[in-house]
Short mmCIF file of C-alpha atoms in Angstrom, two decimals:
data_model
loop_
_atom_site.label_atom_id
_atom_site.label_comp_id
_atom_site.label_asym_id
_atom_site.label_seq_id
_atom_site.Cartn_x
_atom_site.Cartn_y
_atom_site.Cartn_z
CA UNK U 81 49.25 178.99 -5.47
CA UNK U 82 47.24 178.27 -8.60
CA UNK U 83 47.84 174.64 -9.31
CA UNK U 84 46.80 174.91 -12.92
CA UNK U 85 49.13 175.59 -15.79
CA UNK U 86 49.90 179.07 -17.02
CA UNK U 87 47.68 178.61 -20.05
CA UNK U 88 44.68 178.10 -17.80
CA UNK U 89 42.63 181.10 -16.66
CA UNK U 90 40.12 178.98 -14.81
CA UNK U 91 38.31 177.00 -17.52
CA UNK U 92 37.84 173.26 -17.63
CA UNK U 93 37.92 170.41 -20.12
CA UNK U 94 36.30 167.05 -20.82
CA UNK U 95 38.34 165.38 -18.11
CA UNK U 96 37.86 168.13 -15.54
CA UNK U 97 37.00 165.64 -12.78
CA UNK U 98 40.35 163.96 -13.24
CA UNK U 99 42.10 167.31 -13.39
CA UNK U 100 40.44 168.47 -10.19
CA UNK U 101 41.50 165.30 -8.38
CA UNK U 102 45.09 165.66 -9.57
CA UNK U 103 45.16 169.35 -8.70
CA UNK U 104 43.81 168.67 -5.23
CA UNK U 105 46.46 166.05 -4.56
CA UNK U 106 49.32 168.17 -5.90
CA UNK U 107 48.09 171.26 -4.09
CA UNK U 108 47.79 169.46 -0.76
CA UNK U 109 51.26 167.93 -1.03
CA UNK U 110 52.94 171.17 -2.06
CA UNK U 111 51.18 173.33 0.50
CA UNK U 112 51.99 170.90 3.29
CA UNK U 113 55.66 170.90 2.28
CA UNK U 114 55.80 174.69 2.04
CA UNK U 115 53.95 175.19 5.33
CA UNK U 116 56.43 172.97 7.17
CA UNK U 117 59.36 174.87 5.70
CA UNK U 118 57.91 178.30 6.46
CA UNK U 119 57.11 177.32 10.03
CA UNK U 120 60.83 176.81 10.67
CA UNK U 121 61.93 179.98 8.90
CA UNK U 122 63.09 182.96 10.94
CA UNK U 123 62.64 185.23 7.91
CA UNK U 124 58.94 184.43 7.80
CA UNK U 125 58.39 185.22 11.48
CA UNK U 126 59.26 188.88 10.93
CA UNK U 127 57.38 191.73 9.28
CA UNK U 128 59.81 193.63 7.07
CA UNK U 129 59.71 197.28 6.11
CA UNK U 130 61.15 196.48 2.69
CA UNK U 131 62.17 193.31 0.85
CA UNK U 132 64.43 193.65 -2.21
CA UNK U 133 64.97 190.71 -4.55
CA UNK U 134 68.25 190.87 -6.45
CA UNK U 135 68.37 188.86 -9.70
CA UNK U 136 64.60 188.67 -9.31
CA UNK U 137 64.14 186.69 -12.53
CA UNK U 138 65.35 183.67 -10.51
CA UNK U 139 61.73 183.25 -9.30
CA UNK U 140 60.29 183.17 -12.82
CA UNK U 141 58.83 179.70 -12.16
CA UNK U 142 56.11 180.68 -9.70
CA UNK U 143 55.65 177.06 -8.61
CA UNK U 144 59.22 176.55 -7.40
CA UNK U 145 59.89 176.52 -3.66
CA UNK U 146 62.00 179.69 -3.79
CA UNK U 147 59.20 181.66 -5.44
CA UNK U 148 56.69 180.34 -2.92
CA UNK U 149 59.01 181.31 -0.07
CA UNK U 150 59.44 184.93 -1.19
CA UNK U 151 55.72 185.27 -1.90
CA UNK U 152 55.10 184.41 1.77
CA UNK U 153 57.37 187.13 3.17
CA UNK U 154 55.48 189.86 5.02
CA UNK U 155 56.57 193.37 4.04
CA UNK U 156 55.30 196.92 3.56
CA UNK U 157 57.32 197.53 0.41
CA UNK U 158 58.64 195.16 -2.26
CA UNK U 159 61.26 195.76 -4.92
CA UNK U 160 62.60 193.55 -7.71
CA UNK U 161 66.00 194.14 -9.31
CA UNK U 162 66.77 192.40 -12.59
CA UNK U 163 68.67 193.02 -15.78
CA UNK U 164 66.45 190.53 -17.61
CA UNK U 165 62.93 190.58 -16.12
CA UNK U 166 61.51 189.10 -19.31
CA UNK U 167 63.63 186.29 -20.73
CA UNK U 168 61.46 183.79 -22.54
CA UNK U 169 57.77 183.46 -21.79
CA UNK U 170 55.30 186.19 -20.93
CA UNK U 171 54.00 183.91 -18.17
CA UNK U 172 57.34 184.21 -16.37
CA UNK U 173 56.47 187.80 -15.45
CA UNK U 174 53.61 186.57 -13.30
CA UNK U 175 55.98 185.66 -10.46
CA UNK U 176 57.25 189.24 -10.29
CA UNK U 177 53.71 190.61 -10.57
CA UNK U 178 52.59 188.36 -7.73
CA UNK U 179 55.57 189.14 -5.50
CA UNK U 180 55.05 192.88 -6.04
CA UNK U 181 51.30 192.39 -5.50
CA UNK U 182 50.43 194.48 -8.55
CA UNK U 183 46.72 195.21 -8.29
CA UNK U 184 44.64 193.79 -9.95
CA UNK U 185 46.92 191.53 -12.01
CA UNK U 186 48.41 189.65 -9.05
CA UNK U 187 44.95 188.43 -8.03
CA UNK U 188 42.43 185.72 -8.81
CA UNK U 189 38.74 186.53 -9.24
CA UNK U 190 35.42 184.71 -9.36
CA UNK U 191 33.34 184.71 -12.56
CA UNK U 192 30.01 184.52 -10.76
CA UNK U 193 27.99 187.72 -11.16
CA UNK U 194 27.98 189.74 -7.97
CA UNK U 195 30.74 187.71 -6.29
CA UNK U 196 33.45 189.93 -4.81
CA UNK U 197 35.99 187.13 -4.30
CA UNK U 198 39.50 188.47 -4.89
CA UNK U 199 42.59 186.66 -3.61
CA UNK U 200 46.32 186.42 -4.25
CA UNK U 201 46.24 182.64 -4.23
CA UNK U 202 43.58 180.04 -4.72
CA UNK U 203 42.18 178.63 -1.49
CA UNK U 204 39.97 175.60 -1.98
CA UNK U 205 38.81 172.84 0.33
CA UNK U 206 40.70 169.57 0.67
CA UNK U 207 38.78 168.00 -2.21
CA UNK U 208 39.37 171.02 -4.46
CA UNK U 209 35.62 171.46 -4.85
CA UNK U 210 34.86 174.94 -3.53
CA UNK U 211 36.58 178.21 -2.74
CA UNK U 212 37.14 178.83 0.98
CA UNK U 213 36.34 182.51 0.45
CA UNK U 214 33.15 182.46 -1.63
CA UNK U 215 32.09 178.80 -1.90
CA UNK U 216 32.14 178.69 -5.69
CA UNK U 217 33.95 176.01 -7.69
CA UNK U 218 37.53 176.23 -8.99
CA UNK U 219 36.25 176.39 -12.58
CA UNK U 220 34.44 179.61 -11.71
CA UNK U 221 37.72 181.33 -10.79
CA UNK U 222 40.37 182.81 -13.04
CA UNK U 223 43.74 184.54 -13.02
CA UNK U 224 43.34 188.05 -14.43
CA UNK U 225 46.95 188.08 -15.68
CA UNK U 226 46.42 184.83 -17.58
CA UNK U 227 43.05 185.90 -18.97
CA UNK U 228 44.05 189.36 -20.17
CA UNK U 229 47.74 188.91 -21.00
CA UNK U 230 49.15 185.39 -21.30
CA UNK U 231 46.34 183.51 -23.02
CA UNK U 232 45.60 186.09 -25.77
CA UNK U 233 49.31 186.27 -26.66
CA UNK U 234 49.64 182.49 -26.66
CA UNK U 235 46.55 181.88 -28.75
CA UNK U 236 46.66 184.75 -31.24
CA UNK U 237 50.28 185.88 -31.38
CA UNK U 238 50.52 189.59 -32.10
CA UNK U 239 47.37 190.24 -34.01
CA UNK U 240 43.88 190.92 -32.76
CA UNK U 241 43.36 189.77 -29.19
CA UNK U 242 47.05 188.89 -28.94
CA UNK U 243 48.10 192.45 -29.68
CA UNK U 244 45.61 193.68 -27.08
CA UNK U 245 47.20 191.33 -24.55
CA UNK U 246 50.60 192.70 -25.42
CA UNK U 247 49.39 196.29 -24.95
CA UNK U 248 47.74 195.38 -21.65
CA UNK U 249 51.02 193.98 -20.38
CA UNK U 250 52.91 197.08 -21.40
CA UNK U 251 50.45 199.85 -20.51
CA UNK U 252 48.49 198.45 -17.57
CA UNK U 253 51.21 196.41 -15.87
CA UNK U 254 54.80 197.29 -16.68
CA UNK U 255 54.43 201.00 -17.37
CA UNK U 256 52.99 201.42 -13.87
CA UNK U 257 55.60 199.50 -11.88
CA UNK U 258 58.78 199.44 -13.97
CA UNK U 259 61.73 201.83 -13.58
CA UNK U 260 64.36 201.11 -16.21
CA UNK U 261 67.95 202.36 -16.24
CA UNK U 262 70.32 201.43 -19.07
CA UNK U 263 74.03 201.90 -19.50
CA UNK U 264 73.35 204.12 -22.48
CA UNK U 265 71.01 206.29 -20.47
CA UNK U 266 73.50 206.69 -17.62
CA UNK U 267 76.66 206.85 -19.74
CA UNK U 268 77.76 210.25 -18.39
CA UNK U 269 77.62 209.02 -14.81
CA UNK U 270 79.06 205.54 -15.32
CA UNK U 271 81.99 206.58 -17.54
CA UNK U 272 82.43 203.12 -19.04
CA UNK U 273 84.97 202.47 -21.80
CA UNK U 274 83.63 201.67 -25.28
CA UNK U 275 82.33 198.20 -26.08
CA UNK U 276 82.45 196.69 -29.57
CA UNK U 277 80.55 193.48 -30.31
CA UNK U 278 81.23 191.74 -33.61
CA UNK U 279 80.20 188.48 -35.26
CA UNK U 280 82.89 186.32 -36.80
CA UNK U 281 81.31 183.94 -39.28
CA UNK U 282 83.34 181.06 -40.71
CA UNK U 283 82.66 178.10 -42.97
CA UNK U 284 83.30 174.56 -41.77
CA UNK U 285 86.16 172.70 -43.41
CA UNK U 286 85.31 169.80 -45.71
CA UNK U 287 85.42 167.08 -43.04
CA UNK U 288 83.30 169.05 -40.59
CA UNK U 289 80.87 170.08 -43.33
CA UNK U 290 80.32 166.46 -44.38
CA UNK U 291 79.74 165.49 -40.77
CA UNK U 292 77.32 168.37 -40.15
CA UNK U 293 75.39 167.61 -43.34
CA UNK U 294 74.97 163.97 -42.30
CA UNK U 295 73.53 165.05 -38.96
CA UNK U 296 71.40 167.71 -40.64
CA UNK U 297 69.99 165.33 -43.27
CA UNK U 298 69.06 162.81 -40.58
CA UNK U 299 67.46 165.53 -38.45
CA UNK U 300 65.45 166.99 -41.34
CA UNK U 301 64.10 163.52 -42.15
CA UNK U 302 62.94 163.00 -38.56
CA UNK U 303 61.52 166.52 -38.42
CA UNK U 304 59.65 165.98 -41.69
CA UNK U 305 58.06 162.82 -40.32
CA UNK U 306 56.63 164.80 -37.40
CA UNK U 307 55.33 167.50 -39.76
CA UNK U 308 53.66 164.92 -42.00
CA UNK U 309 52.05 163.22 -39.01
CA UNK U 310 50.88 166.55 -37.58
CA UNK U 311 52.66 165.85 -34.29
CA UNK U 312 55.42 168.44 -34.47
CA UNK U 313 54.85 170.28 -31.21
CA UNK U 314 53.86 167.08 -29.41
CA UNK U 315 57.44 165.88 -29.95
CA UNK U 316 59.15 169.07 -28.90
CA UNK U 317 61.62 167.36 -26.55
CA UNK U 318 62.98 165.21 -29.37
CA UNK U 319 63.15 168.17 -31.74
CA UNK U 320 65.14 170.06 -29.13
CA UNK U 321 67.50 167.07 -29.02
CA UNK U 322 67.94 167.26 -32.81
CA UNK U 323 68.76 170.95 -32.59
CA UNK U 324 71.25 170.35 -29.77
CA UNK U 325 73.11 167.82 -31.93
CA UNK U 326 73.29 170.29 -34.81
CA UNK U 327 74.60 173.01 -32.53
CA UNK U 328 77.22 170.69 -31.05
CA UNK U 329 78.31 169.60 -34.53
CA UNK U 330 79.15 173.20 -35.41
CA UNK U 331 81.48 173.40 -32.39
CA UNK U 332 83.26 170.09 -32.91
CA UNK U 333 82.16 166.66 -34.26
CA UNK U 334 83.59 165.09 -31.10
CA UNK U 335 80.69 166.56 -29.10
CA UNK U 336 78.33 164.27 -31.01
CA UNK U 337 80.58 161.28 -31.66
CA UNK U 338 81.94 161.04 -28.13
CA UNK U 339 78.98 162.21 -26.10
CA UNK U 340 77.67 160.06 -23.28
CA UNK U 341 74.64 159.38 -25.44
CA UNK U 342 76.78 157.88 -28.20
CA UNK U 343 77.90 155.23 -25.72
CA UNK U 344 74.38 153.99 -25.09
CA UNK U 345 72.48 154.84 -28.28
CA UNK U 346 74.14 153.60 -31.44
CA UNK U 347 71.15 154.40 -33.63
CA UNK U 348 71.16 158.12 -32.94
CA UNK U 349 74.61 158.64 -34.42
CA UNK U 350 74.64 156.00 -37.15
CA UNK U 351 74.57 158.51 -40.01
CA UNK U 352 77.12 160.71 -38.28
CA UNK U 353 79.50 157.80 -37.77
CA UNK U 354 79.20 156.88 -41.44
CA UNK U 355 80.06 160.45 -42.39
CA UNK U 356 82.94 160.47 -39.92
CA UNK U 357 84.35 157.35 -41.50
CA UNK U 358 84.12 158.69 -45.04
CA UNK U 359 85.63 162.04 -44.08
CA UNK U 360 88.51 160.62 -42.05
CA UNK U 361 87.13 161.70 -38.67
CA UNK U 362 88.09 159.34 -35.83
CA UNK U 363 84.95 157.85 -34.28
CA UNK U 364 86.49 155.48 -31.76
CA UNK U 365 85.08 155.95 -28.57
CA UNK U 366 81.35 158.82 -13.14
CA UNK U 367 79.26 161.24 -12.58
CA UNK U 368 75.84 162.54 -13.53
CA UNK U 369 74.89 162.67 -17.21
CA UNK U 370 72.46 165.36 -18.35
CA UNK U 371 69.40 163.98 -20.15
CA UNK U 372 69.46 166.84 -22.66
CA UNK U 373 73.06 167.41 -23.75
CA UNK U 374 74.28 163.95 -22.63
CA UNK U 375 77.41 165.44 -21.09
CA UNK U 376 78.75 165.04 -17.58
CA UNK U 377 76.78 167.55 -15.55
CA UNK U 378 78.45 169.57 -12.83
CA UNK U 379 75.36 171.66 -12.00
CA UNK U 380 72.58 169.08 -12.23
CA UNK U 381 69.05 169.78 -11.04
CA UNK U 382 66.43 167.10 -10.44
CA UNK U 383 62.94 167.37 -11.89
CA UNK U 384 59.84 166.48 -9.89
CA UNK U 385 59.70 163.23 -11.87
CA UNK U 386 63.22 162.35 -10.73
CA UNK U 387 65.34 162.98 -13.83
CA UNK U 388 68.61 164.93 -13.94
CA UNK U 389 69.65 167.70 -16.30
CA UNK U 390 72.17 170.52 -16.39
CA UNK U 391 70.53 173.60 -14.94
CA UNK U 392 71.50 175.57 -18.03
CA UNK U 393 70.16 172.88 -20.37
CA UNK U 394 66.77 172.92 -18.65
CA UNK U 395 66.68 176.73 -18.85
CA UNK U 396 67.66 176.52 -22.52
CA UNK U 397 65.02 173.85 -23.19
CA UNK U 398 62.26 175.88 -21.54
CA UNK U 399 63.51 179.09 -23.15
CA UNK U 400 63.18 177.67 -26.64
CA UNK U 401 59.70 176.20 -26.18
CA UNK U 402 56.83 177.99 -27.85
CA UNK U 403 54.16 179.66 -25.73
CA UNK U 404 51.70 177.06 -27.02
CA UNK U 405 53.84 174.07 -26.08
CA UNK U 406 53.17 172.22 -22.84
CA UNK U 407 56.73 171.68 -21.65
CA UNK U 408 57.36 168.06 -20.66
CA UNK U 409 60.30 166.16 -19.22
CA UNK U 410 62.51 165.08 -22.15
CA UNK U 411 63.06 161.70 -20.49
CA UNK U 412 59.58 160.57 -19.42
CA UNK U 413 57.23 163.15 -21.04
CA UNK U 414 55.58 164.05 -17.73
CA UNK U 415 54.77 167.77 -17.28
CA UNK U 416 58.10 169.42 -16.47
CA UNK U 417 58.47 170.79 -12.95
CA UNK U 418 61.91 171.74 -11.63
CA UNK U 419 63.24 174.16 -9.03
CA UNK U 420 66.07 175.97 -10.82
CA UNK U 421 67.07 177.75 -7.62
CA UNK U 422 67.77 174.52 -5.74
CA UNK U 423 71.33 173.49 -4.94
CA UNK U 424 73.04 171.37 -7.57
CA UNK U 425 72.70 167.61 -7.17
CA UNK U 426 76.09 166.34 -5.92
CA UNK U 427 78.02 164.01 -8.19
CA UNK U 428 79.73 162.26 -5.34
CA UNK U 429 82.43 164.68 -4.27
CA UNK U 430 83.98 168.10 -4.69
CA UNK U 431 86.19 169.30 -7.48
CA UNK U 432 89.37 171.20 -6.85
CA UNK U 433 88.40 173.62 -9.58
CA UNK U 434 91.74 173.56 -11.38
CA UNK U 435 92.40 172.71 -14.97
CA UNK U 436 93.74 169.28 -14.13
CA UNK U 437 93.37 166.56 -11.52
CA UNK U 438 89.57 166.48 -11.45
CA UNK U 439 88.88 162.76 -11.05
CA UNK U 440 85.13 163.21 -10.65
CA UNK U 441 84.78 165.19 -13.88
CA UNK U 442 85.29 162.35 -16.34
CA UNK U 443 84.79 164.55 -19.36
CA UNK U 444 85.12 164.03 -23.05
CA UNK U 445 88.94 163.95 -23.02
CA UNK U 446 88.83 160.63 -21.16
CA UNK U 447 86.96 159.14 -24.13
CA UNK U 448 89.41 160.37 -26.79
CA UNK U 449 92.71 159.16 -28.18
CA UNK U 450 94.55 162.42 -27.53
CA UNK U 451 97.47 161.38 -29.73
CA UNK U 452 95.08 161.53 -32.70
CA UNK U 453 93.32 164.71 -31.49
CA UNK U 454 91.76 166.76 -34.27
CA UNK U 455 90.90 170.43 -33.98
CA UNK U 456 87.86 172.28 -35.39
CA UNK U 457 87.08 175.46 -37.30
CA UNK U 458 85.88 177.26 -34.20
CA UNK U 459 88.89 176.22 -32.16
CA UNK U 460 91.28 177.55 -34.77
CA UNK U 461 89.26 180.76 -35.09
CA UNK U 462 89.64 181.23 -31.33
CA UNK U 463 93.37 180.50 -31.47
CA UNK U 464 93.82 183.11 -34.19
CA UNK U 465 91.77 185.67 -32.25
CA UNK U 466 93.86 185.09 -29.12
CA UNK U 467 97.08 185.37 -31.13
CA UNK U 468 95.94 188.72 -32.54
CA UNK U 469 94.90 189.90 -29.07
CA UNK U 470 98.29 189.11 -27.55
CA UNK U 471 100.12 190.70 -30.46
CA UNK U 472 98.27 193.95 -29.83
CA UNK U 473 98.41 193.77 -26.02
CA UNK U 474 100.69 191.08 -24.52
CA UNK U 475 99.18 191.51 -21.04
CA UNK U 476 95.55 191.25 -22.20
CA UNK U 477 93.22 188.61 -20.77
CA UNK U 478 90.19 186.93 -22.32
CA UNK U 479 87.00 185.23 -21.21
CA UNK U 480 85.79 182.34 -23.38
CA UNK U 481 82.17 181.21 -22.98
CA UNK U 482 80.50 178.06 -24.28
CA UNK U 483 77.26 176.33 -23.40
CA UNK U 484 78.84 172.89 -23.63
CA UNK U 485 81.21 171.79 -20.89
CA UNK U 486 82.71 169.18 -23.21
CA UNK U 487 83.63 171.90 -25.68
CA UNK U 488 85.38 173.76 -22.85
CA UNK U 489 87.37 170.57 -22.20
CA UNK U 490 88.35 170.34 -25.86
CA UNK U 491 89.33 174.01 -26.02
CA UNK U 492 91.35 173.66 -22.82
CA UNK U 493 93.34 170.84 -24.43
CA UNK U 494 93.86 172.81 -27.65
CA UNK U 495 94.99 175.92 -25.74
CA UNK U 496 97.46 173.86 -23.71
CA UNK U 497 98.88 172.47 -26.96
CA UNK U 498 99.24 176.05 -28.18
CA UNK U 499 101.11 177.13 -25.06
CA UNK U 500 98.27 179.23 -23.63
CA UNK U 501 97.81 179.03 -19.87
CA UNK U 502 94.14 178.75 -18.91
CA UNK U 503 91.84 178.22 -15.96
CA UNK U 504 88.30 176.90 -16.14
CA UNK U 505 85.06 177.69 -14.31
CA UNK U 506 82.05 175.40 -14.48
CA UNK U 507 78.97 174.56 -12.47
CA UNK U 508 79.16 172.40 -9.37
CA UNK U 509 82.50 173.75 -8.15
CA UNK U 510 82.84 174.43 -4.44
CA UNK U 511 82.99 178.06 -3.34
CA UNK U 512 86.66 177.64 -2.42
CA UNK U 513 87.53 176.13 -5.80
CA UNK U 514 85.59 178.81 -7.64
CA UNK U 515 87.36 181.56 -5.69
CA UNK U 516 90.75 179.97 -6.40
CA UNK U 517 90.08 179.93 -10.15
CA UNK U 518 88.93 183.55 -10.18
CA UNK U 519 91.87 184.67 -8.05
CA UNK U 520 94.30 182.91 -10.37
CA UNK U 521 92.77 184.59 -13.41
CA UNK U 522 92.85 188.03 -11.79
CA UNK U 523 96.28 187.86 -10.17
CA UNK U 524 98.46 185.49 -12.20
CA UNK U 525 99.89 187.42 -15.14
CA UNK U 526 100.71 184.15 -16.91
CA UNK U 527 97.04 183.10 -17.05
CA UNK U 528 95.67 184.51 -20.29
CA UNK U 529 92.27 182.83 -20.62
CA UNK U 530 89.42 181.75 -18.38
CA UNK U 531 87.02 179.19 -19.87
CA UNK U 532 83.50 179.54 -18.46
CA UNK U 533 80.35 177.54 -18.94
CA UNK U 534 77.67 180.01 -19.99
CA UNK U 535 75.25 177.82 -18.05
CA UNK U 536 77.12 178.42 -14.80
CA UNK U 537 79.11 181.63 -15.11
CA UNK U 538 77.13 184.14 -17.12
CA UNK U 539 75.90 186.08 -14.10
CA UNK U 540 77.14 187.26 -10.70
CA UNK U 541 80.78 187.53 -11.78
CA UNK U 542 83.04 190.57 -11.91
CA UNK U 543 85.86 190.00 -14.38
CA UNK U 544 86.99 193.51 -15.25
CA UNK U 545 90.58 192.25 -15.50
CA UNK U 546 89.59 190.92 -18.94
CA UNK U 547 89.20 193.09 -22.01
CA UNK U 548 88.19 190.45 -24.57
CA UNK U 549 85.14 188.16 -24.52
CA UNK U 550 84.66 185.28 -26.94
CA UNK U 551 81.23 183.62 -27.21
CA UNK U 552 81.77 180.29 -28.92
CA UNK U 553 78.13 179.37 -29.63
CA UNK U 554 74.89 181.39 -29.83
CA UNK U 555 72.38 181.03 -27.01
CA UNK U 556 68.62 180.78 -27.53
CA UNK U 557 68.12 183.67 -25.16
CA UNK U 558 70.19 186.73 -26.20
CA UNK U 559 69.89 188.11 -22.67
CA UNK U 560 72.30 185.40 -21.51
CA UNK U 561 74.88 186.66 -23.99
CA UNK U 562 74.41 190.27 -22.86
CA UNK U 563 74.99 189.25 -19.27
CA UNK U 564 78.08 187.26 -20.21
CA UNK U 565 79.62 190.27 -21.94
CA UNK U 566 78.77 192.42 -18.95
CA UNK U 567 81.04 190.31 -16.73
CA UNK U 568 83.82 192.51 -18.10
CA UNK U 569 81.99 195.63 -19.28
CA UNK U 570 80.94 197.08 -15.93
CA UNK U 571 81.96 199.62 -13.31
CA UNK U 572 85.67 199.34 -12.63
CA UNK U 573 86.58 198.52 -16.22
CA UNK U 574 89.21 200.88 -17.64
CA UNK U 575 90.00 199.18 -20.95
CA UNK U 576 87.94 199.14 -24.16
CA UNK U 577 85.98 195.89 -24.48
CA UNK U 578 85.94 193.72 -27.57
CA UNK U 579 83.41 190.90 -27.72
CA UNK U 580 83.36 188.37 -30.56
CA UNK U 581 80.46 186.01 -31.27
CA UNK U 582 81.60 183.00 -33.29
CA UNK U 583 79.06 181.63 -35.77
CA UNK U 584 79.35 179.01 -38.50
CA UNK U 585 77.91 180.03 -41.85
CA UNK U 586 75.20 178.01 -43.59
CA UNK U 587 74.27 176.15 -40.39
CA UNK U 588 71.55 176.26 -37.78
CA UNK U 589 73.58 178.89 -35.90
CA UNK U 590 72.80 181.60 -38.46
CA UNK U 591 69.12 180.83 -38.05
CA UNK U 592 69.39 180.98 -34.27
CA UNK U 593 70.78 184.51 -34.61
CA UNK U 594 67.72 185.50 -36.59
CA UNK U 595 65.44 184.01 -33.94
CA UNK U 596 67.36 185.96 -31.30
CA UNK U 597 66.23 189.12 -33.04
CA UNK U 598 62.65 188.16 -32.20
CA UNK U 599 63.48 187.94 -28.51
CA UNK U 600 65.12 191.35 -28.60
CA UNK U 601 61.80 192.67 -29.85
CA UNK U 602 60.11 190.92 -26.92
CA UNK U 603 62.26 192.75 -24.41
CA UNK U 604 62.18 196.13 -26.10
CA UNK U 605 58.48 195.91 -26.81
CA UNK U 606 57.54 195.29 -23.19
CA UNK U 607 60.37 196.63 -21.05
CA UNK U 608 62.02 199.10 -23.41
CA UNK U 609 59.05 200.88 -24.86
CA UNK U 610 59.26 200.03 -28.56
CA UNK U 611 56.55 198.18 -30.41
CA UNK U 612 57.60 194.63 -31.12
CA UNK U 613 56.61 191.01 -31.18
CA UNK U 614 57.14 188.04 -28.92
CA UNK U 615 57.85 184.45 -29.84
CA UNK U 616 59.66 181.38 -28.72
CA UNK U 617 60.18 178.48 -31.07
CA UNK U 618 56.74 178.31 -32.64
CA UNK U 619 55.92 175.70 -35.26
CA UNK U 620 56.82 178.28 -37.90
CA UNK U 621 60.20 178.87 -36.21
CA UNK U 622 60.92 175.14 -36.08
CA UNK U 623 60.19 174.82 -39.78
CA UNK U 624 62.58 177.71 -40.38
CA UNK U 625 65.37 176.04 -38.40
CA UNK U 626 65.10 172.83 -40.41
CA UNK U 627 64.38 174.25 -43.85
CA UNK U 628 66.79 173.53 -46.69
#
């Protein structure tokens, strides 16, 4: 494994001695750990005719233990199956390229004239001073994929050398190894019912608008300070936090006022609490708390530096980072390293998976005065949509997705008040509890709605019993929304599908939709065959999100 970062094709810097020492230490520790694990693995003692990775994008972080394990499998033939091979960063494709052993882009080479060194992984001595194959130094080696694809795109965008990198990725890599099949292309064979996706855009009511504007004004001021100081991208973790607050405020002010963070950080919500007071919004106020969304986390993963985050939040955080940003831990600012395929960190016990009686999930409802419960624009929009659905088809069922578990809790309470029977699916549930929830939704005619965390339930579910999908908040990565809708629109579905994406007008959500369009161009430009551009949240994008 190359122990450098993805933006490194083998060059050095002023502190290269330090870097070499750190790389050597990290490489030795990781390789020892992996070697011990592989030595005990039955799968790695066999030589396979063919290895097929389903949901292959799960190995997009080439440094995670799962990616390292599949790289080490011995096989004659290798396949990768994925609906979203390119989600966020061009560098993520390198894991698939390496697993498939795409020649020459899966290999490292030596820069020295006449040296024929070519290897799938760096092999240096214990002091990280010389290559075990050719004897040259690490700084004289480079990753061809990084040199010809990733770095030009990162440094120049989609002009000049960046455009050449984009064309190299498409023509020299993907066009040679990619076989794409779409629903549209196989429509005659699949015989799927029609699918209609619409956007329902609403304005916040006066109280919510005042609250949102208070949060927005505070966020713009902090953002402007970073711009003026020239440290915008150096403070990406905090900017992501500002954006998360704005997104939560469009769902319901409670998500900000009664978050776990509000209990420990009075300063962060001072302006919001003032707005809540003036607008009549109540601002009174065990498990693992995510360091990004500050909600109880049911699917927590631990970073290499020891901090805990929702798996979906970490994916979201990394997804929104620009190619040029060195992604760091939001808590301690160390380089971020996390195995997203690892089992969730236990919160101290199992949940029964039902919609009540979950003592270990001390969610937002436990911090509210439910007698004074106030609804929100999005909640009422959902209630109206469900009412219309049941008027048209009394037996219809719906899937409701949100990225925020606390918002699912609030919606569950509102639906109960409205007489709607619901079940809920979220990360961290035991297999038995998860199966019980899904069985209840499929078989109990009285259960109308299933609430699902988009972080935990967007993939690997078959919910063809539902004919309506409601996406309560836009996701940075549009591919996650496509996959969520496809939980119902798939083989076995006999009813027309209606999907509604709820968005609040004149808020950050409208701008997120426009940024999603960029990512669609990423996918179509590389995987689909159309010319396009690729971007995450660049400095220009961040300015756009916070502009007045």
